[in-house]
PDB file of C-alpha atoms in Angstrom:
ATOM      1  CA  UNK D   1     -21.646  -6.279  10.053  1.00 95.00           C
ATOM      2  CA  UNK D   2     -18.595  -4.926   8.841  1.00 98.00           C
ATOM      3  CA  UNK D   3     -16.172  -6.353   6.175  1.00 98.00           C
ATOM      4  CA  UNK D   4     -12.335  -5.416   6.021  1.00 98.00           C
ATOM      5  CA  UNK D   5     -10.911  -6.858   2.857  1.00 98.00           C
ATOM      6  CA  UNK D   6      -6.893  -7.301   3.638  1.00 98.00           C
ATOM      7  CA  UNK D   7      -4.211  -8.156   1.534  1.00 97.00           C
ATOM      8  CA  UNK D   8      -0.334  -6.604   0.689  1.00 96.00           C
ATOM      9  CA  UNK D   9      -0.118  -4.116  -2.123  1.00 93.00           C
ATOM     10  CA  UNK D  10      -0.621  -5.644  -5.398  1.00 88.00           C
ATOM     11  CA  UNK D  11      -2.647  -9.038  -4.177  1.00 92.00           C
ATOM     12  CA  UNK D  12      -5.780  -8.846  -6.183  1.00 90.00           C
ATOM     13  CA  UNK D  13      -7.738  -7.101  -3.257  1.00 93.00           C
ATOM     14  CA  UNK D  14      -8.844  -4.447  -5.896  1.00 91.00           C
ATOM     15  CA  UNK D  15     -10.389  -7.031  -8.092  1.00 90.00           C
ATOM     16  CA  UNK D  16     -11.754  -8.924  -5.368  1.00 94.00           C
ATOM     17  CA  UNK D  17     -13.771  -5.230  -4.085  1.00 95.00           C
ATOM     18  CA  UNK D  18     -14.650  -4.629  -7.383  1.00 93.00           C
ATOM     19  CA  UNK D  19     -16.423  -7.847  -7.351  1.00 95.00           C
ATOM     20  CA  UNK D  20     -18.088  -7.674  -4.039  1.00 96.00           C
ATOM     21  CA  UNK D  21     -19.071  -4.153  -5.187  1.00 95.00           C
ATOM     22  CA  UNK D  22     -20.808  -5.601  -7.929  1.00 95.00           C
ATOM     23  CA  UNK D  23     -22.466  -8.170  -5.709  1.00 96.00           C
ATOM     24  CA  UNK D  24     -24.124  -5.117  -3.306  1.00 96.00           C
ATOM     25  CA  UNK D  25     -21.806  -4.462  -0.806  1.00 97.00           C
ATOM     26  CA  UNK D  26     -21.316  -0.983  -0.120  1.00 97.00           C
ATOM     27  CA  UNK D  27     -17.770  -0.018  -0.354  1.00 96.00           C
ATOM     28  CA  UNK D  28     -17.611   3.792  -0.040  1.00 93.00           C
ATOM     29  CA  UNK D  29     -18.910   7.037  -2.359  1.00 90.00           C
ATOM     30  CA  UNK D  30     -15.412   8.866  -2.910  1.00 89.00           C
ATOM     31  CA  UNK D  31     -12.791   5.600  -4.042  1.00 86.00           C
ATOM     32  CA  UNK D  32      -9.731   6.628  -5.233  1.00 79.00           C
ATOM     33  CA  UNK D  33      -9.992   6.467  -9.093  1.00 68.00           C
ATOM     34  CA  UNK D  34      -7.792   4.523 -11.597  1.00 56.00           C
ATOM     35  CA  UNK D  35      -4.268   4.658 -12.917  1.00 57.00           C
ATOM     36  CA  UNK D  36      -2.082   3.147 -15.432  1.00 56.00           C
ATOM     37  CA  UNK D  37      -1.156   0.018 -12.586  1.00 52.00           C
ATOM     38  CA  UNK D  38      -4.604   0.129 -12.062  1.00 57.00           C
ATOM     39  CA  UNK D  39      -6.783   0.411 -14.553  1.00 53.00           C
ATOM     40  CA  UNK D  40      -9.869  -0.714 -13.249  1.00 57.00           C
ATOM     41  CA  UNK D  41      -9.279   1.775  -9.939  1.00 68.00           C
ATOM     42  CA  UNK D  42      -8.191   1.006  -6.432  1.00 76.00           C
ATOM     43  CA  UNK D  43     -11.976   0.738  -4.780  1.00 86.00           C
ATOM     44  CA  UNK D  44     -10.368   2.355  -1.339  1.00 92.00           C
ATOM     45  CA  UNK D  45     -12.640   4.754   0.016  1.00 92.00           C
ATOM     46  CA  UNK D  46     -10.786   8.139   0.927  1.00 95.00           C
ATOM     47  CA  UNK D  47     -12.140   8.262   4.340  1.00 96.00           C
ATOM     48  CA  UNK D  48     -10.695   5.346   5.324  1.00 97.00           C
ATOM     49  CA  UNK D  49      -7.043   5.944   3.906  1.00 96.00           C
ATOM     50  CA  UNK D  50      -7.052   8.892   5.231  1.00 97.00           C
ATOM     51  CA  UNK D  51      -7.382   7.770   8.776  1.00 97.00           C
ATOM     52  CA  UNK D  52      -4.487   4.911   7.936  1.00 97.00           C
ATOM     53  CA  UNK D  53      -2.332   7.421   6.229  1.00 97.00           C
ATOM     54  CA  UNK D  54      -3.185  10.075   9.709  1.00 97.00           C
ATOM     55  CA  UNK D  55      -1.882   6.949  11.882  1.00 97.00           C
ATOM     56  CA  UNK D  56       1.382   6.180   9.619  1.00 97.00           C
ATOM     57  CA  UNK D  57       2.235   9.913   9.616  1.00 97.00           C
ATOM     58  CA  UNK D  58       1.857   9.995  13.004  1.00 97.00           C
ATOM     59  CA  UNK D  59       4.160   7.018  13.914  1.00 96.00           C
ATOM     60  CA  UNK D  60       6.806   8.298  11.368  1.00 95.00           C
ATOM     61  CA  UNK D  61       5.973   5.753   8.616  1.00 94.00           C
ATOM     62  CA  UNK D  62       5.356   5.724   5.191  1.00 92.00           C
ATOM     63  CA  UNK D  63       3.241   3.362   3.211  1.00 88.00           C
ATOM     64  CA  UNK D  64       5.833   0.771   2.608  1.00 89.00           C
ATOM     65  CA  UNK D  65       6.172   0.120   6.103  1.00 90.00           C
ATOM     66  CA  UNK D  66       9.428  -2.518   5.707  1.00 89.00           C
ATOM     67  CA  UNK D  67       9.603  -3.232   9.105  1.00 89.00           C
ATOM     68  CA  UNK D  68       7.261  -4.584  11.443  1.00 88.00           C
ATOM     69  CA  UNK D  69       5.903  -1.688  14.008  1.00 89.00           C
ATOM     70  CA  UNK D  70       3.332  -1.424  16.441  1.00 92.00           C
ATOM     71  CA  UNK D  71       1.268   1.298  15.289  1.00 95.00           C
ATOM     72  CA  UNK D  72       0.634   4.117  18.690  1.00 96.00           C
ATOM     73  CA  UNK D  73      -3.058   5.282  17.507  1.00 97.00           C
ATOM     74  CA  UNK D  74      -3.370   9.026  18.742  1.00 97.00           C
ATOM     75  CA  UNK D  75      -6.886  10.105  20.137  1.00 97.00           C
ATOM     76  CA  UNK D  76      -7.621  12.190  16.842  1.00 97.00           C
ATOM     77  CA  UNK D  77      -7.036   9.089  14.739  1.00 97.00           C
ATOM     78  CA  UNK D  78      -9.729   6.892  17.165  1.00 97.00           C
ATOM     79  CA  UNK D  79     -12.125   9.394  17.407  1.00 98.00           C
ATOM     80  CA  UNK D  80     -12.101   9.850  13.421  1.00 98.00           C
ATOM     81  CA  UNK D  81     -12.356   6.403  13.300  1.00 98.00           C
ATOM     82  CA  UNK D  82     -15.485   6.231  15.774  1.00 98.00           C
ATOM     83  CA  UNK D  83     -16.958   8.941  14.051  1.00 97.00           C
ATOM     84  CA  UNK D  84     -16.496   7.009  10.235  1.00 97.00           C
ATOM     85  CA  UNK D  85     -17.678   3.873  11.660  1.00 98.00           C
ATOM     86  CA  UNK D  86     -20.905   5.197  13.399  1.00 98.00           C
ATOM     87  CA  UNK D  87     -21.418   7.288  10.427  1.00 97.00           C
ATOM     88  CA  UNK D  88     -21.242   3.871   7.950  1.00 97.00           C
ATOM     89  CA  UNK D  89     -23.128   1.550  10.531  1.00 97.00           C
ATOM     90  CA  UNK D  90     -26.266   4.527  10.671  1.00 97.00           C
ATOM     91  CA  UNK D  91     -27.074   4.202   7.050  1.00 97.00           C
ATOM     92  CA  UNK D  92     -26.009   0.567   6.059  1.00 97.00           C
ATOM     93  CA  UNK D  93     -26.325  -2.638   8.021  1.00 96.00           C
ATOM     94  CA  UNK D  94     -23.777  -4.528   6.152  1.00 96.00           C
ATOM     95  CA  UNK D  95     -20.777  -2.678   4.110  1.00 98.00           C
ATOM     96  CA  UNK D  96     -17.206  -2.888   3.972  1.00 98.00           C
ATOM     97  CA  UNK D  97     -13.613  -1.097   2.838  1.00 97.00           C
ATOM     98  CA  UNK D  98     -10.345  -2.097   1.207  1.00 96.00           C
ATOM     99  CA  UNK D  99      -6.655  -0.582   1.551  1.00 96.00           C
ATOM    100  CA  UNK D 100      -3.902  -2.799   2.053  1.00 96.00           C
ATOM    101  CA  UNK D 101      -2.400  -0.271   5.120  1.00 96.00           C
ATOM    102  CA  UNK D 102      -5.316  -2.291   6.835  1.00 97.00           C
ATOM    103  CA  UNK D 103      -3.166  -4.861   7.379  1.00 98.00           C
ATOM    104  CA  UNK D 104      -0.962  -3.271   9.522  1.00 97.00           C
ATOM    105  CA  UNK D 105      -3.904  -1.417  11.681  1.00 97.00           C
ATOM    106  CA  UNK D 106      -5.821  -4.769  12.684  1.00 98.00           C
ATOM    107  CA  UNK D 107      -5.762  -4.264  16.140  1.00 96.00           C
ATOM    108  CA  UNK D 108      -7.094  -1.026  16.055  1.00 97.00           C
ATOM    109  CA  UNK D 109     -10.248  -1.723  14.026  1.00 98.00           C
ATOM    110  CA  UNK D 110     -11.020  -4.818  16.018  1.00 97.00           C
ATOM    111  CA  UNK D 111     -11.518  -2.321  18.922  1.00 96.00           C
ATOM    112  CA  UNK D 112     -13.250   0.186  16.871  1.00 97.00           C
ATOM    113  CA  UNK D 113     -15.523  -2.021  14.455  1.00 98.00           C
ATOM    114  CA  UNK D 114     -18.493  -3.800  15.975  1.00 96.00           C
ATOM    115  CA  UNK D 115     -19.263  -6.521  14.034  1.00 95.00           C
ATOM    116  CA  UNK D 116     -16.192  -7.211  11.819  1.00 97.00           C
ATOM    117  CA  UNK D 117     -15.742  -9.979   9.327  1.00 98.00           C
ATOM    118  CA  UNK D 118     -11.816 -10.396   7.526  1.00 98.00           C
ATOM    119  CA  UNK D 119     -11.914 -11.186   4.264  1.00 98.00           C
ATOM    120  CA  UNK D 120      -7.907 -11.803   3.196  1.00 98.00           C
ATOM    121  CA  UNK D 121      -6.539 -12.305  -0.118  1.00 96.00           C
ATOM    122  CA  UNK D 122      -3.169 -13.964  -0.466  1.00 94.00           C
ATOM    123  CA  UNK D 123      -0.927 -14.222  -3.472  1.00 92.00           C
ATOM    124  CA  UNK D 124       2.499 -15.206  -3.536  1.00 92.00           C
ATOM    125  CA  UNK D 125       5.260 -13.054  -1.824  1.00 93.00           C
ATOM    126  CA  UNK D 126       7.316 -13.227  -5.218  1.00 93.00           C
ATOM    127  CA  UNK D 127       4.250 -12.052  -7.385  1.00 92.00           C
ATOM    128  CA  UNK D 128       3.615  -8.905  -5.138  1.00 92.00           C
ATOM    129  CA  UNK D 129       6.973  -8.179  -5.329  1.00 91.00           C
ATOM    130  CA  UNK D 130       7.746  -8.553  -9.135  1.00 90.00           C
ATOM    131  CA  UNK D 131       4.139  -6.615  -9.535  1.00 88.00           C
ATOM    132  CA  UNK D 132       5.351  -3.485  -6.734  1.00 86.00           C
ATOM    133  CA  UNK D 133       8.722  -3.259  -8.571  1.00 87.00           C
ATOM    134  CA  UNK D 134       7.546  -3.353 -11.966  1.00 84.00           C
ATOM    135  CA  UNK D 135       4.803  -0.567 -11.169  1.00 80.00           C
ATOM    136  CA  UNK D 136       7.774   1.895  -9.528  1.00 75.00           C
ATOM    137  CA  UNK D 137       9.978   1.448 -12.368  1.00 73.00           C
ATOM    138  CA  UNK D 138       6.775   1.889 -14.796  1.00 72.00           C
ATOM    139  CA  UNK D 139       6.254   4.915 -13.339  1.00 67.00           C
ATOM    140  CA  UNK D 140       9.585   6.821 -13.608  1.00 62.00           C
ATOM    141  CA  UNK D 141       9.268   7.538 -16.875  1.00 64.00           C
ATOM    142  CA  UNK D 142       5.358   8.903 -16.343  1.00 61.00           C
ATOM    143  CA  UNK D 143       5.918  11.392 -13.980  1.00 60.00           C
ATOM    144  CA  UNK D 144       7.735  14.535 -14.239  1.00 58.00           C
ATOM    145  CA  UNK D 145       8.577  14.881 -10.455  1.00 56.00           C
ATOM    146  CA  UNK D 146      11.992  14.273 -10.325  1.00 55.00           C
ATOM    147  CA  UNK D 147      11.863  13.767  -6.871  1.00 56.00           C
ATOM    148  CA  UNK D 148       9.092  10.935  -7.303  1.00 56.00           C
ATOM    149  CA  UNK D 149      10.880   9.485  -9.875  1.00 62.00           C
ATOM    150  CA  UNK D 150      14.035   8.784  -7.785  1.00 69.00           C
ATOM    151  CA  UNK D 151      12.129   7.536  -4.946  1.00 69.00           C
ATOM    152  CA  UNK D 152      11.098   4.879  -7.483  1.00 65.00           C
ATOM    153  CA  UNK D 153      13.826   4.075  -9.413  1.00 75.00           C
ATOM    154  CA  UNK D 154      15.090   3.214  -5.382  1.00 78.00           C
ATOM    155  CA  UNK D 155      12.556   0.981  -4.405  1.00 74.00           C
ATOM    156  CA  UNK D 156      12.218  -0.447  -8.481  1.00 71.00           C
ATOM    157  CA  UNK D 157      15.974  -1.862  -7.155  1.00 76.00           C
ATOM    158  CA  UNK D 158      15.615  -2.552  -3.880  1.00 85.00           C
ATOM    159  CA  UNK D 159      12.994  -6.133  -3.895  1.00 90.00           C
ATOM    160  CA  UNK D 160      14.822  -7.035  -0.195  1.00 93.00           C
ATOM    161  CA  UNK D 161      12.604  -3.706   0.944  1.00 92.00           C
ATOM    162  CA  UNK D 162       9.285  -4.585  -0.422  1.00 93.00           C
ATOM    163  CA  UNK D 163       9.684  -8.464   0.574  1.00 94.00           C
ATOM    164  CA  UNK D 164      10.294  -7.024   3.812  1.00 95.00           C
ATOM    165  CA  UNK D 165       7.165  -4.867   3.759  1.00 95.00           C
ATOM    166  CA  UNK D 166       5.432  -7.711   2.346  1.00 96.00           C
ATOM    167  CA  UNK D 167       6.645  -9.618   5.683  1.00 97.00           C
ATOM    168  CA  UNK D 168       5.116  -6.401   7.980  1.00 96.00           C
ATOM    169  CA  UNK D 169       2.186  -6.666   6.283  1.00 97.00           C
ATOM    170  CA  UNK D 170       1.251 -10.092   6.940  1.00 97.00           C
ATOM    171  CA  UNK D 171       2.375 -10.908  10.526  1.00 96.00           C
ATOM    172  CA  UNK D 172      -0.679  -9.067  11.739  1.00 97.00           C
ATOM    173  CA  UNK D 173      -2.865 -11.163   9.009  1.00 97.00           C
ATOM    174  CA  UNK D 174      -0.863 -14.207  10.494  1.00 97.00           C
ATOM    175  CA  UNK D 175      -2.151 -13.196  14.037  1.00 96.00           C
ATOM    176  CA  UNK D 176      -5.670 -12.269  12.805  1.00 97.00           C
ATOM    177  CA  UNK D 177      -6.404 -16.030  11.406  1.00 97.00           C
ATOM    178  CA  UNK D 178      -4.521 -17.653  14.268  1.00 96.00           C
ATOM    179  CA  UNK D 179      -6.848 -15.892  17.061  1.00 95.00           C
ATOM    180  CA  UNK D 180      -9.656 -15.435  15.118  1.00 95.00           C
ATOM    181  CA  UNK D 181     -10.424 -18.298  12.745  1.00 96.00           C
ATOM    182  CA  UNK D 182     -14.248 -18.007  12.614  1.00 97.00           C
ATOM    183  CA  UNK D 183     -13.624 -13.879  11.707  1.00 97.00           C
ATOM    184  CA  UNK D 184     -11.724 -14.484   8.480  1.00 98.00           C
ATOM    185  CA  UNK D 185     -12.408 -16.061   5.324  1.00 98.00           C
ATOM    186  CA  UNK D 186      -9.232 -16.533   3.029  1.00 97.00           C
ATOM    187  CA  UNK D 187      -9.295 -16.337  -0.620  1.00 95.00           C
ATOM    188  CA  UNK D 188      -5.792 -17.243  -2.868  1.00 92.00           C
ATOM    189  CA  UNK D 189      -5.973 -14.677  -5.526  1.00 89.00           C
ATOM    190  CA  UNK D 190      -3.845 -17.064  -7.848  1.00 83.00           C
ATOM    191  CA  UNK D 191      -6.358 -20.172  -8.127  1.00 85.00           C
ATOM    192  CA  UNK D 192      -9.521 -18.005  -8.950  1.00 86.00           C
ATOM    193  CA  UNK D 193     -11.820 -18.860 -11.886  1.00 85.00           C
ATOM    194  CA  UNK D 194     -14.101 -17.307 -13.494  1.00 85.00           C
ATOM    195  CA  UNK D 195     -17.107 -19.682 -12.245  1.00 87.00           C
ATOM    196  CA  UNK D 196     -16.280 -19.004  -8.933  1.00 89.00           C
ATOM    197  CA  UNK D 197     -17.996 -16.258  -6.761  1.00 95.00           C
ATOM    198  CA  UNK D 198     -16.049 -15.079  -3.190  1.00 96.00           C
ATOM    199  CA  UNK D 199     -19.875 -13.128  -3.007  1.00 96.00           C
ATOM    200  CA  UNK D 200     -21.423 -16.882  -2.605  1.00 96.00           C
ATOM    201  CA  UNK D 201     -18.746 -17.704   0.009  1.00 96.00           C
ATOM    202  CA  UNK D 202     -19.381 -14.587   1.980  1.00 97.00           C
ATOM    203  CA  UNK D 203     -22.891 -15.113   1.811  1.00 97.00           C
ATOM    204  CA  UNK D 204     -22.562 -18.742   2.984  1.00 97.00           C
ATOM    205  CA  UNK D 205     -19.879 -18.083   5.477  1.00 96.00           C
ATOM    206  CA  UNK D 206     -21.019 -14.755   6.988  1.00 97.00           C
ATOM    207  CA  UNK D 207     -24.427 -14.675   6.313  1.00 96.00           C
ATOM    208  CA  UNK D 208     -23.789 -11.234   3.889  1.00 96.00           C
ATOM    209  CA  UNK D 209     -27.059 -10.376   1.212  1.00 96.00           C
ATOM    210  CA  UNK D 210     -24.982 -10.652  -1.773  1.00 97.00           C
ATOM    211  CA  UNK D 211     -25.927 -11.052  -4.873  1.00 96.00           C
ATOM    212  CA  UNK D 212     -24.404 -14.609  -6.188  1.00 95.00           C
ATOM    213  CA  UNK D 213     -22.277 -12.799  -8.686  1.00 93.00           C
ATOM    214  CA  UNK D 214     -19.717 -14.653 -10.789  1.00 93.00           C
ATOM    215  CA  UNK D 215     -16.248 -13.418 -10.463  1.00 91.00           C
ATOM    216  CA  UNK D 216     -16.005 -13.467 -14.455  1.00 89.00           C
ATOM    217  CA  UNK D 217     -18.389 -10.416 -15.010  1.00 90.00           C
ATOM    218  CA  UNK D 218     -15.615  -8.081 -13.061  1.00 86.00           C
ATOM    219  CA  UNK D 219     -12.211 -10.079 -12.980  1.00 77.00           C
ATOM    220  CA  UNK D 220      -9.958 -11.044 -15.575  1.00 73.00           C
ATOM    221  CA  UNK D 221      -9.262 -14.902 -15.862  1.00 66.00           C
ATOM    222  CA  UNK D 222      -6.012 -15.821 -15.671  1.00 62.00           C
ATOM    223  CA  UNK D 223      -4.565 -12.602 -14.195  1.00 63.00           C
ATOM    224  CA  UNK D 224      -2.906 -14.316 -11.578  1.00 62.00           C
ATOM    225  CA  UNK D 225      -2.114 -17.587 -12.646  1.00 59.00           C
ATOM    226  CA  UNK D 226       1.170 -19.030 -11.988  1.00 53.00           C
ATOM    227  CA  UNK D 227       2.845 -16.246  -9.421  1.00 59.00           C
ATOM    228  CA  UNK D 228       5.049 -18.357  -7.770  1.00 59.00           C
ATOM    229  CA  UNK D 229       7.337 -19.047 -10.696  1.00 62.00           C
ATOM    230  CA  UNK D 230       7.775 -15.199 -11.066  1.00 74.00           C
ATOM    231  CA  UNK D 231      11.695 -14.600 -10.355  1.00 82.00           C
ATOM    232  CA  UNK D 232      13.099 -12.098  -7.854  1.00 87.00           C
ATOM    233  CA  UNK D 233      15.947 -11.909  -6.536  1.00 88.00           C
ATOM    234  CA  UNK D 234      16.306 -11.359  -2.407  1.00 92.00           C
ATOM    235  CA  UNK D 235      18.876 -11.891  -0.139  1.00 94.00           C
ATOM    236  CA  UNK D 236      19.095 -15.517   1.623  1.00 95.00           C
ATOM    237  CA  UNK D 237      17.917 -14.328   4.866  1.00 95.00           C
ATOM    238  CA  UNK D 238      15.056 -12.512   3.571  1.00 94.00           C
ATOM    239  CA  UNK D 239      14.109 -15.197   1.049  1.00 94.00           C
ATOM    240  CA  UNK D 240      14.338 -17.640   4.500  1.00 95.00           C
ATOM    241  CA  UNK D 241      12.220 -15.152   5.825  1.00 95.00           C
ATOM    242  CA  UNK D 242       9.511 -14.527   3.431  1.00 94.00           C
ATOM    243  CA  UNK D 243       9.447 -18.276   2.377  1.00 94.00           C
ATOM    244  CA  UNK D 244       8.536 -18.962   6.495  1.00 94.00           C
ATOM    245  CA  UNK D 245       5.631 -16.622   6.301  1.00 93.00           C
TER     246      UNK D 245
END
């Protein structure tokens, strides 16, 4: 069995692998390490984002991805894929990976997984946004590529652009619960405790080994309490939008 943990940029899906990590599920030897948004690191296996970074660069997208697409997956992408996924399924029977470009390549790993399980992590539109723009304009001041840092201080004052992204992202999640319900277990990021243990749930749901791990000995209580009275300002149509999703 196979677990792909979904969820927009900035929706607690790190926290929520760091957890399952904790509770034996094997997410990957090389993850991509921490920074300042991320202290804790981003638990995405390299491997994997490679193969959804191959398939954006290859449709002409970046990872923002503000508009909904469907993704043309070349035969080099697939057969990396194959090769990744018989590769993981020879030395584990259960294991899983995380990266939020997941969300917009559903389709193609429910042809090229086996056995998958969803595992989707919602948090409100607004506290994604607020969290993406406050990381970009964090960032201009800690990086000396001036290029980088006017990419940034662009999207830092463009929310309309990431609530659209944020819209992308989750139309495919939208489809994923609506056609396959007994697939996907959903988690809201924002009424966590510390008691609580998504391990259990996947255990009891999916019939995953994991160890019944609290979240409190990996996640922070509290960190993401009250998102939907964060403030951003979008246009009316895209607030119509997002608020519909």
């Amino acid at each position: 069995m196979q677990l792909v943990i979904l969820g927009y940029h900035r929706s607690g899906t790190s926290a929520v692998t760091q957890h399952l990590m904790k509770a034996g599920l094997f997410v990957g030897d090389d993850l991509i390490g921490s920074n300042q948004s991320n202290p804790y690191g981003h638990f995405e296996d390299r491997l994997f984002f490679d193969v959804h970074e191959r398939i954006l660069r290859e449709n002409g997208e970046r990872w923002l991805a503000p508009n909904p697409f469907t993704p043309i997956v070349s035969q080099g992408a697939r057969s990396q894929s194959n090769a990744l996924v018989a590769a993981r399924d020879a030395a584990y029977d259960h294991w899983g990976f995380k990266d939020p470009r997941a969300c917009l390549f559903i389709d193609h790993w429910r042809t090229v997984l086996p056995d998958p399980r969803f595992l989707v992590c919602l948090r409100h539109y607004r506290a994604c946004i607020h969290s993406l723009l406050r990381r970009a304009l964090n960032s201009v001041g800690n990086t000396a590529d001036k290029g980088l840092a006017t990419m940034h201080m662009r999207l830092a004052a463009d929310p309309d652009t990431v609530a659209r992204s944020w819209i992308a992202h989750m139309l495919p999640v939208m489809r994923l619960i609506e056609r396959c319900p007994e697939r996907v277990h959903v988690v809201s990021v924002g009424r966590l405790t510390g008691d609580a243990s998504i391990a259990i749930e996947l255990t009891e749901r999916f019939g995953l080994p994991l160890a019944p791990v609290a979240l409190a000995e990996t996640f922070q209580d509290g960190l993401f309490s009250a998102d939907d009275a964060v403030d951003v300002q979008l246009s009316s149509d895209t607030e119509v939008l997002a608020e519909r999703v």
